[in-house]
Short mmCIF file of C-alpha atoms in Angstrom, two decimals:
data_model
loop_
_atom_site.label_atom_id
_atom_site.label_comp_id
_atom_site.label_asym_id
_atom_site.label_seq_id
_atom_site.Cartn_x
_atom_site.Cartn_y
_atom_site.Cartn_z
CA UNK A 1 0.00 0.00 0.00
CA UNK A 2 0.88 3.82 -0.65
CA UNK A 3 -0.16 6.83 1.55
CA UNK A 4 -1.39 9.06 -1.28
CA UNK A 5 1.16 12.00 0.00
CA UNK A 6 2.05 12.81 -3.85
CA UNK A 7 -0.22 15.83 -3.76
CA UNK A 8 1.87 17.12 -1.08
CA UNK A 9 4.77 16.93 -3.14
CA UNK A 10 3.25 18.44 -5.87
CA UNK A 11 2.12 21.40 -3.81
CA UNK A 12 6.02 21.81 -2.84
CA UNK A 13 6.81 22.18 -6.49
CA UNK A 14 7.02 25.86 -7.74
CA UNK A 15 4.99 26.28 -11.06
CA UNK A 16 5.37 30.15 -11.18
CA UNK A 17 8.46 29.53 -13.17
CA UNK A 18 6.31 28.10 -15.68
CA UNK A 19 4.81 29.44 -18.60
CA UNK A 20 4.13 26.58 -21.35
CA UNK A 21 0.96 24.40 -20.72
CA UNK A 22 1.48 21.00 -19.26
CA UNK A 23 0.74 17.55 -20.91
CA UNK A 24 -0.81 15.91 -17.93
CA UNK A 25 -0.89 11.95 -18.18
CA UNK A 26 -3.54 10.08 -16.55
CA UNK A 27 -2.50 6.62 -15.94
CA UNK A 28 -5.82 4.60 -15.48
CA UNK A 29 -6.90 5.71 -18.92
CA UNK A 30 -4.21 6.04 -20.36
CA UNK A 31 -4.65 9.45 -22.31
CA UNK A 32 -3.06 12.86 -22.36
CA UNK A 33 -4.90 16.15 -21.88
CA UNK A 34 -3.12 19.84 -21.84
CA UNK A 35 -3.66 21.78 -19.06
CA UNK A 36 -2.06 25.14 -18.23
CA UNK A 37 -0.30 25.28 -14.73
CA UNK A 38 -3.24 27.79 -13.11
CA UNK A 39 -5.44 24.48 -13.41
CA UNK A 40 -2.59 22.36 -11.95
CA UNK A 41 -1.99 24.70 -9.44
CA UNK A 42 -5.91 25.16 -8.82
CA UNK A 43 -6.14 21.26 -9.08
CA UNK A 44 -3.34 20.57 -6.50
CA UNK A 45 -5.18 22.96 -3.82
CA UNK A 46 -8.37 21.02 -4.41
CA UNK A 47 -6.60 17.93 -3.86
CA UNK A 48 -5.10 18.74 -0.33
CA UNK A 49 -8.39 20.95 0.68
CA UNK A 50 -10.20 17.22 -0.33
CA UNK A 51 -7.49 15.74 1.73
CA UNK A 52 -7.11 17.63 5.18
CA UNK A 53 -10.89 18.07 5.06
CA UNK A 54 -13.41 21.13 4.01
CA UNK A 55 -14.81 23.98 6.39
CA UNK A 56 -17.82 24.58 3.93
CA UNK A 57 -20.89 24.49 5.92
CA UNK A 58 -22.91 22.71 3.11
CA UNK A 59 -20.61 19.58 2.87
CA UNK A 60 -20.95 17.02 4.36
CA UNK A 61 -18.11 14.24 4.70
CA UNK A 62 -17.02 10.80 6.15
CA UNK A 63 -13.74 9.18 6.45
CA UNK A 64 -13.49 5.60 5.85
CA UNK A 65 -10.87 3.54 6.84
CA UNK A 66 -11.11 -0.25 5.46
CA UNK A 67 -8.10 -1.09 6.80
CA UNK A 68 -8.48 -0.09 10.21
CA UNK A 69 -12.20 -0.66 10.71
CA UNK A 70 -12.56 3.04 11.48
CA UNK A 71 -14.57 5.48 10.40
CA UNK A 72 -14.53 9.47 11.33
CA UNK A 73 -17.43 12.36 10.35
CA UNK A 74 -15.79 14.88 7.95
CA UNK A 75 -16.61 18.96 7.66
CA UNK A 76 -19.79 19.97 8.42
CA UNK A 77 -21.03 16.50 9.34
CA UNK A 78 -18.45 16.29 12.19
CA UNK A 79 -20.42 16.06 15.54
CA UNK A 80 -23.72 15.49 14.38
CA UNK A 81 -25.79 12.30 14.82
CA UNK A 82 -28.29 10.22 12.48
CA UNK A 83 -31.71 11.78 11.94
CA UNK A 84 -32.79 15.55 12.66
CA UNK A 85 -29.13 16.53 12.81
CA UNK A 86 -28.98 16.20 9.28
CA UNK A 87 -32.60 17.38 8.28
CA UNK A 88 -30.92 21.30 7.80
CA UNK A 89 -29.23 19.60 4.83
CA UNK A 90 -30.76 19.77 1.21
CA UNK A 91 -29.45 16.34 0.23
CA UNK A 92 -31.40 15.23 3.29
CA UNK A 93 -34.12 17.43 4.87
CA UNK A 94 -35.81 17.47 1.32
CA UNK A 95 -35.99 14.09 0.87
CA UNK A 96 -40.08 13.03 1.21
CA UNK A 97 -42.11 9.87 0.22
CA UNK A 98 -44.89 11.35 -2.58
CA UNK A 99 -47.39 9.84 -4.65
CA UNK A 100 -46.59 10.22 -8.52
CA UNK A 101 -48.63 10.00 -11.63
CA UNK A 102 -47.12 7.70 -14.71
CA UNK A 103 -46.41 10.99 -16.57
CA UNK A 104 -44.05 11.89 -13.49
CA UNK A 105 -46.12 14.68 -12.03
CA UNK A 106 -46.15 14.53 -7.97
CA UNK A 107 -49.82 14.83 -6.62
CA UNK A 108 -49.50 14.39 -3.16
CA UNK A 109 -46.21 14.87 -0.60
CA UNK A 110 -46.35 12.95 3.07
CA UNK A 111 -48.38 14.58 5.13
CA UNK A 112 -50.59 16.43 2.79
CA UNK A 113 -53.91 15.86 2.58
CA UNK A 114 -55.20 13.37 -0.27
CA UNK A 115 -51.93 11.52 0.37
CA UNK A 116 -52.23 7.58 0.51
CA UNK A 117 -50.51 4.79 -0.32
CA UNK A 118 -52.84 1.77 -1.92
CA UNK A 119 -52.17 3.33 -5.48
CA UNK A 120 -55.14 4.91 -6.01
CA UNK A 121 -53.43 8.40 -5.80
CA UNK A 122 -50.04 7.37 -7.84
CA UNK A 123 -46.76 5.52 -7.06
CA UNK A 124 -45.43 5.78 -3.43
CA UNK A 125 -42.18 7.52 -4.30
CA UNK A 126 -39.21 9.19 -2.51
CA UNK A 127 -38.00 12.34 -3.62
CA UNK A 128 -34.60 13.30 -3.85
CA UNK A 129 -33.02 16.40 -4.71
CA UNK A 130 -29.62 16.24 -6.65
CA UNK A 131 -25.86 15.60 -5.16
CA UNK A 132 -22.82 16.61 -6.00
CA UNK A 133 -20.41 14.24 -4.70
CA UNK A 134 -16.14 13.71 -4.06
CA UNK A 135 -14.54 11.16 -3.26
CA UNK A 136 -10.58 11.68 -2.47
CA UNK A 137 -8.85 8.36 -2.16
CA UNK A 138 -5.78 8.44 0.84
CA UNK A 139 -4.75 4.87 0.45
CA UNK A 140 -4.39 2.56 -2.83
CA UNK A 141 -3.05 -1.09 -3.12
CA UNK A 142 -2.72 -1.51 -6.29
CA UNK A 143 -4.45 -5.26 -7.07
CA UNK A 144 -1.64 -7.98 -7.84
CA UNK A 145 -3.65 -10.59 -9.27
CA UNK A 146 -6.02 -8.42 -10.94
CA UNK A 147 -7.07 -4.65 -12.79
CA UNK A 148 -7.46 -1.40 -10.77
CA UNK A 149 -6.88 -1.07 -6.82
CA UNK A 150 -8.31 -1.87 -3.60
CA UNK A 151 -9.47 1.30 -1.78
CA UNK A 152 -8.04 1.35 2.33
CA UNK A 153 -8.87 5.02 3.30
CA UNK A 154 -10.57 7.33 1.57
CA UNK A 155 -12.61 10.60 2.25
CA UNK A 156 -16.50 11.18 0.95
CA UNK A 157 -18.17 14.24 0.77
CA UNK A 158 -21.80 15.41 -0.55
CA UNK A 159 -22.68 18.75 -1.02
CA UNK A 160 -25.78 19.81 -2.73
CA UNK A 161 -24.14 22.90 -4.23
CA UNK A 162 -21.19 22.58 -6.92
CA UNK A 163 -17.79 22.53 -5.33
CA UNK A 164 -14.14 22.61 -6.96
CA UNK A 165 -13.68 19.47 -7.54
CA UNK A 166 -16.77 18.21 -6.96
CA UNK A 167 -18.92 16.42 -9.78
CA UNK A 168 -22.52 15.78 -10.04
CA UNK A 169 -23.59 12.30 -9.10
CA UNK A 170 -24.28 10.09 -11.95
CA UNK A 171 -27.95 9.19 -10.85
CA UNK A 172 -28.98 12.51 -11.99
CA UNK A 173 -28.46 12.06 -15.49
CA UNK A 174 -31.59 11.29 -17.50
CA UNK A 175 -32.44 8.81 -21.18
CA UNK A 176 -31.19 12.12 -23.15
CA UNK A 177 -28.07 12.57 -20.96
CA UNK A 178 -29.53 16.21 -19.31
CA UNK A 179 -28.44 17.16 -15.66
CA UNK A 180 -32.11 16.59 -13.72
CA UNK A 181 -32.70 18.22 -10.23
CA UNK A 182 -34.27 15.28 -8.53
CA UNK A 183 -34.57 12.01 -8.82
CA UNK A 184 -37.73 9.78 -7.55
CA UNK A 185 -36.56 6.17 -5.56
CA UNK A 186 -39.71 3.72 -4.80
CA UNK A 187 -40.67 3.76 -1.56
CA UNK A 188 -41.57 -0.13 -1.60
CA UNK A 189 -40.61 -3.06 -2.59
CA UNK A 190 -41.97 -3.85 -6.79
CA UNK A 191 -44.96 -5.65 -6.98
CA UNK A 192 -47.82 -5.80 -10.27
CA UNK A 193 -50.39 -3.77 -11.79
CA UNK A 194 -52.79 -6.21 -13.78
CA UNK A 195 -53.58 -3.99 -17.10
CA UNK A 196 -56.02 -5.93 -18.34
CA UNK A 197 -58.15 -6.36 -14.94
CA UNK A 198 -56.85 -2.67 -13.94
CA UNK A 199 -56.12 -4.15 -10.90
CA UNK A 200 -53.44 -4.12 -8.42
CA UNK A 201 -51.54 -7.62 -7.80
CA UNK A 202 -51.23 -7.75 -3.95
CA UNK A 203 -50.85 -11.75 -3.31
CA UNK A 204 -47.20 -11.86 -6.01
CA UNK A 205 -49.99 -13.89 -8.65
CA UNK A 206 -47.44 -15.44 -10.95
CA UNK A 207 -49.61 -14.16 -13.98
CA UNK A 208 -47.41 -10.67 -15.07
CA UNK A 209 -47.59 -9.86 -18.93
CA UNK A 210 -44.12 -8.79 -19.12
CA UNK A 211 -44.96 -7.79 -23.20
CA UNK A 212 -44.56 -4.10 -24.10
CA UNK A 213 -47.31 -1.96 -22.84
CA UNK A 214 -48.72 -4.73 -20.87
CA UNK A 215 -48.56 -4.99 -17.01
CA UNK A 216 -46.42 -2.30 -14.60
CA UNK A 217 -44.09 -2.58 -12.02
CA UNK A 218 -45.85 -1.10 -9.03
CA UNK A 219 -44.80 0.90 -5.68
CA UNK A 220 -47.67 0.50 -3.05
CA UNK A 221 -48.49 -0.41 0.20
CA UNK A 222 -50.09 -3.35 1.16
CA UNK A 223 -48.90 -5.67 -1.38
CA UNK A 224 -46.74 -8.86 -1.36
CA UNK A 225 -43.30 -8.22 -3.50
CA UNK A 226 -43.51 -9.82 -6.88
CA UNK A 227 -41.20 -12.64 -7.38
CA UNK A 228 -39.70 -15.09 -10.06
CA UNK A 229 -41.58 -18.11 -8.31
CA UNK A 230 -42.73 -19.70 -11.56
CA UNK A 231 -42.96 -16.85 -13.65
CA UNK A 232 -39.97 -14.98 -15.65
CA UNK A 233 -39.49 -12.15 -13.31
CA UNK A 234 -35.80 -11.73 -14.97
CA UNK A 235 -33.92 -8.46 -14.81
CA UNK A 236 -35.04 -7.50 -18.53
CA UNK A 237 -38.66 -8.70 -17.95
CA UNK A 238 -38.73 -6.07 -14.41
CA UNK A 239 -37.37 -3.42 -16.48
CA UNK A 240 -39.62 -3.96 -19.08
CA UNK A 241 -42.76 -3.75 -16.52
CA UNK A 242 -41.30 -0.47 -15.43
CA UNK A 243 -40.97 1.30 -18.70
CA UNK A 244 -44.68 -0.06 -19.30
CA UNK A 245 -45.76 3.62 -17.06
CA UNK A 246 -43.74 5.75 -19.48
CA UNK A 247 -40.76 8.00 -19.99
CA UNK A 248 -38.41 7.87 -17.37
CA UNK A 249 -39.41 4.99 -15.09
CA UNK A 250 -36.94 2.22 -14.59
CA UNK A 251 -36.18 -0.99 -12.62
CA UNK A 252 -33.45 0.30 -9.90
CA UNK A 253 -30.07 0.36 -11.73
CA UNK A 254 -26.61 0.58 -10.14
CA UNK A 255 -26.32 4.74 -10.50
CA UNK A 256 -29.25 5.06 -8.44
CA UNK A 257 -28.31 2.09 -5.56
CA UNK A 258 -24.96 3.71 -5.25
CA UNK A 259 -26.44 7.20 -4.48
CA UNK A 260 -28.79 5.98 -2.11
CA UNK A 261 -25.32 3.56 -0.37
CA UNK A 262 -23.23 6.98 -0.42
CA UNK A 263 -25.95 9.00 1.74
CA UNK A 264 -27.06 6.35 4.12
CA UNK A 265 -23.01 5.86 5.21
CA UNK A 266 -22.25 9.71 5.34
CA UNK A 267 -25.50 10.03 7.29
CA UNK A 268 -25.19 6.92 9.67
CA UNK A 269 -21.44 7.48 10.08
CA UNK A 270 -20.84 3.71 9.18
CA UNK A 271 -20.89 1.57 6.32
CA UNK A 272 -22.90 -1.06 8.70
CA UNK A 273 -26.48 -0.21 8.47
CA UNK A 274 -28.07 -3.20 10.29
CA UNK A 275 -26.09 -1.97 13.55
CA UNK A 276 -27.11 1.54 12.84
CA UNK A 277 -30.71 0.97 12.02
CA UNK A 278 -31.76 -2.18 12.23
CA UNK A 279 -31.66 -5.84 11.54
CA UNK A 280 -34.44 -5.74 9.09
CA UNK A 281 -36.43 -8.55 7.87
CA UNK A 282 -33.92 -11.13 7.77
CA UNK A 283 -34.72 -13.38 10.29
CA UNK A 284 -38.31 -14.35 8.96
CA UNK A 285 -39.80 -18.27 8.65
CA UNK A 286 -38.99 -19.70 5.28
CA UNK A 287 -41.39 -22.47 5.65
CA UNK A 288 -42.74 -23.20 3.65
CA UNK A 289 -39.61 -23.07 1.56
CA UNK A 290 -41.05 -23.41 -2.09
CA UNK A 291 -43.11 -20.08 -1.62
CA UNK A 292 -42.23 -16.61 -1.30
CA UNK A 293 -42.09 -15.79 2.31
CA UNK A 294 -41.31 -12.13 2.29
CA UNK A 295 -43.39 -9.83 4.00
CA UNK A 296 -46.22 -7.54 2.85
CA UNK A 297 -44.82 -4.02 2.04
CA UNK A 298 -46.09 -0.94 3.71
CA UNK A 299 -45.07 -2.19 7.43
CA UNK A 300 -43.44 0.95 7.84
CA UNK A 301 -46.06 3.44 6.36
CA UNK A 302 -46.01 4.85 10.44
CA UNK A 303 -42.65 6.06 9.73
CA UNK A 304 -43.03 8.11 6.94
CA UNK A 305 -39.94 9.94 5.75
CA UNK A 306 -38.23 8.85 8.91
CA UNK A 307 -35.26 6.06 9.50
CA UNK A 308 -35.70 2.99 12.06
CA UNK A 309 -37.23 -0.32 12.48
CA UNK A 310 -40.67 -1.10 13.38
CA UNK A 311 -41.14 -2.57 16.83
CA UNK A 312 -41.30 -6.66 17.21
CA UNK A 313 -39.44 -8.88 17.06
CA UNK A 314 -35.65 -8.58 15.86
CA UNK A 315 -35.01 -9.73 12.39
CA UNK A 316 -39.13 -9.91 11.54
CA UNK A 317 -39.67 -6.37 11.20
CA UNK A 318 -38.71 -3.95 8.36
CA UNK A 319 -36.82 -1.02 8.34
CA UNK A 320 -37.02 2.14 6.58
CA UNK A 321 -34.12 4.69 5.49
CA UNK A 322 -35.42 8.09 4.97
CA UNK A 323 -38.67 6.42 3.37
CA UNK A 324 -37.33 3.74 1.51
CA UNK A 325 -38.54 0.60 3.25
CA UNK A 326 -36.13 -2.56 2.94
CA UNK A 327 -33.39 -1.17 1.02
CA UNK A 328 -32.20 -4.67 2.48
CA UNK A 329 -33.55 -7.76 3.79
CA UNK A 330 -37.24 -9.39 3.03
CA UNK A 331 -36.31 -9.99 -0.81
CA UNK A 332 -33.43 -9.57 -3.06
CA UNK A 333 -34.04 -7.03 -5.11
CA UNK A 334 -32.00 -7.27 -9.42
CA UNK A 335 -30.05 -4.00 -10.13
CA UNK A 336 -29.66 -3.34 -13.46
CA UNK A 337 -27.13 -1.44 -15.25
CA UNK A 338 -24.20 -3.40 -14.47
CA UNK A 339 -22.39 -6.69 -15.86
CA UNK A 340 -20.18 -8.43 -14.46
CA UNK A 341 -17.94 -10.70 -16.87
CA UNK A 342 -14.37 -12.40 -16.58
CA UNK A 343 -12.61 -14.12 -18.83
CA UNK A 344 -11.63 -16.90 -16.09
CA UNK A 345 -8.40 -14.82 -15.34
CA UNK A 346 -9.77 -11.62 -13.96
CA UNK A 347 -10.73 -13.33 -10.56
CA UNK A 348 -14.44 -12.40 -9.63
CA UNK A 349 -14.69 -10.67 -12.83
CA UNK A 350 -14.93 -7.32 -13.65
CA UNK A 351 -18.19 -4.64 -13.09
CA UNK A 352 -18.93 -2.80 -16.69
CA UNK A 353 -21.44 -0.10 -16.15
CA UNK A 354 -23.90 0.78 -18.77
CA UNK A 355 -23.22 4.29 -19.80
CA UNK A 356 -26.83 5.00 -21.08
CA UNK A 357 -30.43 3.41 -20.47
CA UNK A 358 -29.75 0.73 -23.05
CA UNK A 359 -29.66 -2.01 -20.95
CA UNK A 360 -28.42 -5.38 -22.01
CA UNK A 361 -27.65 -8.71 -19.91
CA UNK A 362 -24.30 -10.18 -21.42
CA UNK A 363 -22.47 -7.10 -22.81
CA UNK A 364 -19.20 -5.26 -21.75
CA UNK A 365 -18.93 -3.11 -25.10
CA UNK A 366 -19.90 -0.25 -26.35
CA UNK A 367 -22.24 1.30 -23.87
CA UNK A 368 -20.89 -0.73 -21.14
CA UNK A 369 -17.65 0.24 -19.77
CA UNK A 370 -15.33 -0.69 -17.35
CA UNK A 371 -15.09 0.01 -13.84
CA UNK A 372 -11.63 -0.12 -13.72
CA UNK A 373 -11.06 -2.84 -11.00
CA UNK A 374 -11.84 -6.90 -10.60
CA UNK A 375 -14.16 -8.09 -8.08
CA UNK A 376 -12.83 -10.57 -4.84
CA UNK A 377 -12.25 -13.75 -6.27
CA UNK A 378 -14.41 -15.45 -3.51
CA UNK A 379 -17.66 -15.32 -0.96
CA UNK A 380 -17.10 -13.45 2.19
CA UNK A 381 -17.69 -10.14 4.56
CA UNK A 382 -16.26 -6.88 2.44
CA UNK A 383 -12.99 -5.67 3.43
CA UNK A 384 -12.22 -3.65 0.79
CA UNK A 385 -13.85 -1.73 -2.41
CA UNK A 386 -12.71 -1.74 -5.74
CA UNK A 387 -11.54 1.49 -6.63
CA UNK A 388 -11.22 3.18 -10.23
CA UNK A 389 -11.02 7.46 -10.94
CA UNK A 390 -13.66 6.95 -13.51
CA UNK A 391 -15.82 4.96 -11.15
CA UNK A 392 -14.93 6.06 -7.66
CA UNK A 393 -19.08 6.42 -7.02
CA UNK A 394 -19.33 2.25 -7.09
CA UNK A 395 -19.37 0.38 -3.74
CA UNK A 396 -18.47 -2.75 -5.03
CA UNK A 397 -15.64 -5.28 -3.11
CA UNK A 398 -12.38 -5.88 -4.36
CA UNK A 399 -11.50 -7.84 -1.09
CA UNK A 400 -13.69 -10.13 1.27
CA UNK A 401 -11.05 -11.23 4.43
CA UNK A 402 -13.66 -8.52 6.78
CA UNK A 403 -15.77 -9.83 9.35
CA UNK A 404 -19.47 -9.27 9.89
CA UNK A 405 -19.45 -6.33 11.87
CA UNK A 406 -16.34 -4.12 10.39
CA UNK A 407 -15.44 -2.64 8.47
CA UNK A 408 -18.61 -2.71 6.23
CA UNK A 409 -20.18 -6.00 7.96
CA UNK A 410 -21.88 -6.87 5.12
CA UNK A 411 -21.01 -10.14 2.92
CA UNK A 412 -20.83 -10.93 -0.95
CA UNK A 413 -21.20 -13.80 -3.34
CA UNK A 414 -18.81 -14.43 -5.23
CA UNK A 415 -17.76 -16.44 -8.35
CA UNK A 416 -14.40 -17.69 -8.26
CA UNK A 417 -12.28 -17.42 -11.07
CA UNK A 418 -15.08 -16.31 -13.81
CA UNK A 419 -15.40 -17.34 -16.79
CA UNK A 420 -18.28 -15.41 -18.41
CA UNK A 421 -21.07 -13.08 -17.37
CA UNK A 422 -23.38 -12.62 -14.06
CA UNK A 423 -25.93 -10.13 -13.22
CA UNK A 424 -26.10 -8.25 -9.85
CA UNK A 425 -29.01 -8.33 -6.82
CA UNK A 426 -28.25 -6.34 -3.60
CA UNK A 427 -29.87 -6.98 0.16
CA UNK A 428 -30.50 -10.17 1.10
CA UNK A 429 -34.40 -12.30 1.87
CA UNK A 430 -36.36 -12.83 5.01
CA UNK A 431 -33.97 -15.90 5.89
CA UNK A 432 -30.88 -14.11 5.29
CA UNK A 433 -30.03 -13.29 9.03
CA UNK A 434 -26.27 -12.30 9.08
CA UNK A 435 -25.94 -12.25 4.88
CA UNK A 436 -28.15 -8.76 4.43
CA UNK A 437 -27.52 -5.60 4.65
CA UNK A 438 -27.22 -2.08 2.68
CA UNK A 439 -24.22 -3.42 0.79
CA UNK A 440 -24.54 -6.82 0.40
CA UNK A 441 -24.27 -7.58 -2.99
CA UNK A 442 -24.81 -11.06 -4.67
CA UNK A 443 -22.67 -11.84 -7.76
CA UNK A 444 -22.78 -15.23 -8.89
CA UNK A 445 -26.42 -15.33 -10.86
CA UNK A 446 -26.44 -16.44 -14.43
CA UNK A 447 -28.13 -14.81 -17.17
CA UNK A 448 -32.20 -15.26 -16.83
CA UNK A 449 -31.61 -15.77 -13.13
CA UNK A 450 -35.04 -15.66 -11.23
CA UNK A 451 -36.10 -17.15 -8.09
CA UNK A 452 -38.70 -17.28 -5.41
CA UNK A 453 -36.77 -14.85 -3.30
CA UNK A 454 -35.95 -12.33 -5.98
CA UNK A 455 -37.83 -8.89 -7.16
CA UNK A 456 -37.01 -5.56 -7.92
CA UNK A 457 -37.83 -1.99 -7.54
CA UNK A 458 -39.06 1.37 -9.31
CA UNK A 459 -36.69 4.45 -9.80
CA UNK A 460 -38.05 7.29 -11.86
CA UNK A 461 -35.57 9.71 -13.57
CA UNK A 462 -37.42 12.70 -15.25
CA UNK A 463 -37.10 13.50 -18.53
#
């Protein structure tokens, strides 16, 4: 490993004495651009600002360190605790569960009157307003046996206003590549609107018409989470069901998960979110184990915008972060948007990220491009993230030797030495107990992959 003290020595270097531009090399891709030496110089200072830590009163920041299980609250985010602490912050205090019509227009926020949840008044969504985001790395090992690095330390920061250095999260970028203010996660769990019966699916009836402009992928309370039980719930047949309500509706893709993994660990101060919240529904019977056990959605409708766990009993009960109910436990839910594919020597394989809406299940071309990094090469509790410049927003492991508590106490599947493609699911089922949790990622489905114990979830990005 290397302490990443070479912006220090850069900063010693005096550029005054400089007048040509500068042919800056980036090694991870491999090109050249020309920059004069006021950007250096500008870029340097950004660098060691990012470093020592900001005194902005609008960012927000968390220090991670893999390596020594530690983690420390950054800028203005130092001294505050989970929950109303950070409701004075954009990013967070805006965030609100709202009903939406198909055509994306809100009708109802939380609280207001003619707000409910059954459907009748529109999708149960959560609003969020835009992020800019850093993330300033402070320890690399560059991988032996594979691409890219693991990441030991690093610094995050969110701000809702554009910093130096600072770049707009990728989640808010919609089909026709615009900047969008907000972006609209599902509240609950997907289940199925029957368009022929115009009727909400609430029992997971294996009967979706997953055709174009057939049935919908749904976000209510008060129905059970669709699943692959006997029917082709498959990551393509979800996203399909999605873009059945219109422009801008999708299945949940990777951009989107990793936005809603950055602000949950700056908020909770922690990458483990089932010590910080909750165990969630993890713990539930599985019996009998040919069905699909997971519990009705809406258990935390009480809640409303708020974070925590519903009282009962541990590991039955759902949880809820900042009105997104189960973004673990009580079903695996497919993210789409991401490939994973080795060639048999890239260990775990390697993550390509789509680049546009075009999604496709076995492709790393074109519009899917390299994160920069291989995946661990087997099962186990993360100790370390992959790390890449161009895709330093991605919480995915490069290194499973942790343990299930620190530093991220969450564990991954893994395939060993692949030799082909897999698609991605993140949370953990009802049964799960200590294999759930806000970044537990499964990475060892097949193509078509569906199961009792699998569903998805809505994201709307507005066009």
């Amino acid at each position: 490993g290397v302490e990443m003290a070479q912006t220090k020595k850069l900063a010693e270097v005096d550029t005054t004495t400089y007048t040509d531009d500068i042919n800056l090399i980036c090694e991870q891709s491999n090109t050249i651009r020309r920059v004069s030496v006021a950007d250096v110089k500008s870029e340097i200072l950004s660098d060691i600002q990012a470093e020592l830590g900001y005194n902005d009163p609008d960012i927000l920041g968390l220090q991670v360190d893999y390596e020594n299980k530690s983690f420390k609250r950054l800028s203005a985010a130092d001294g505050l605790e989970a929950g109303a602490d950070f409701d004075g912050f954009q990013i967070y205090g805006s965030r609100n569960r709202c009903t939406v019509a198909d055509d994306g227009t809100i009708n109802h926020y939380y609280g207001e009157e003619g707000y409910v949840e059954d459907g009748s008044d529109g999708q149960v969504m959560v609003y969020q307003p835009k992020v800019y985001y850093r993330v300033t790395p402070l320890k690399l090992e560059k991988q032996t046996d594979g691409i890219g690095y693991h990441l030991r330390k690093a610094n995050y920061y969110i701000s809702s206003v554009k910093k130096p250095g600072f770049s707009l999260h990728p989640a808010f970028y919609n089909e026709s590549g615009q900047e969008v203010e907000y972006i609209l996660f599902s509240a609950y769990e997907g289940s199925v609107y029957d368009t022929s019966a115009s009727a909400y699916l609430l029992a997971d009836e294996q009967v979706a018409d997953f055709t174009s402009g057939g049935d919908k992928l749904c976000s209510i309370a008060g129905a059970k989470p669709a699943s692959g039980k006997r029917q082709l719930l498959t990551r393509p047949n979800i996203e399909q069901l999605a873009k059945n309500r219109g422009a801008g509706w999708h299945s949940d893709i990777i951009k989107t998960t990793s936005l809603n993994q950055l602000l949950m660990m700056i908020e909770l101060g922690s990458l483990n979110t089932q010590t910080a919240i909750g165990q969630g529904a993890v713990s539930v019977s599985d019996t009998p184990n040919t069905e699909n056990n997971s519990l009705v959605t809406g258990g935390t409708s009480e809640l409303g915008n708020a974070t925590g766990q519903v009282t009962g009993t541990a590991g039955q009960t759902p949880v809820s972060y900042r009105g997104i109910e189960n973004p673990w436990g009580n079903i695996w839910k497919f993210v789409y948007g991401v490939n994973v594919h080795g060639n048999g020597a890239q260990k775990g394989g390697v993550p390509y990220i789509c680049t546009n809406f075009n999604f496709s299940e076995s492709k790393n071309s074109e519009n899917y491009i390299s994160a920069g990094f291989t995946l661990a090469n087997a099962s186990g509790y993360i100790s370390a993230m992959g790390y890449s410049q161009e895709c330093d927003w991605l919480f995915m492991p490069s290194e499973t030797s942790g343990n299930s508590a620190l530093p991220v106490g969450d564990y991954c599947y893994c395939t060993p030495n692949l030799n082909g493609y897999r698609i991605v699911r993140l949370g953990g089922l009802w049964s799960s107990v200590g294999h759930a949790g806000g970044f537990c990622w499964d990475l060892h489905d097949g193509v078509g992959y569906r199961a009792r114990y699998v569903g998805g979830r809505l994201v709307y990005i507005p066009n």
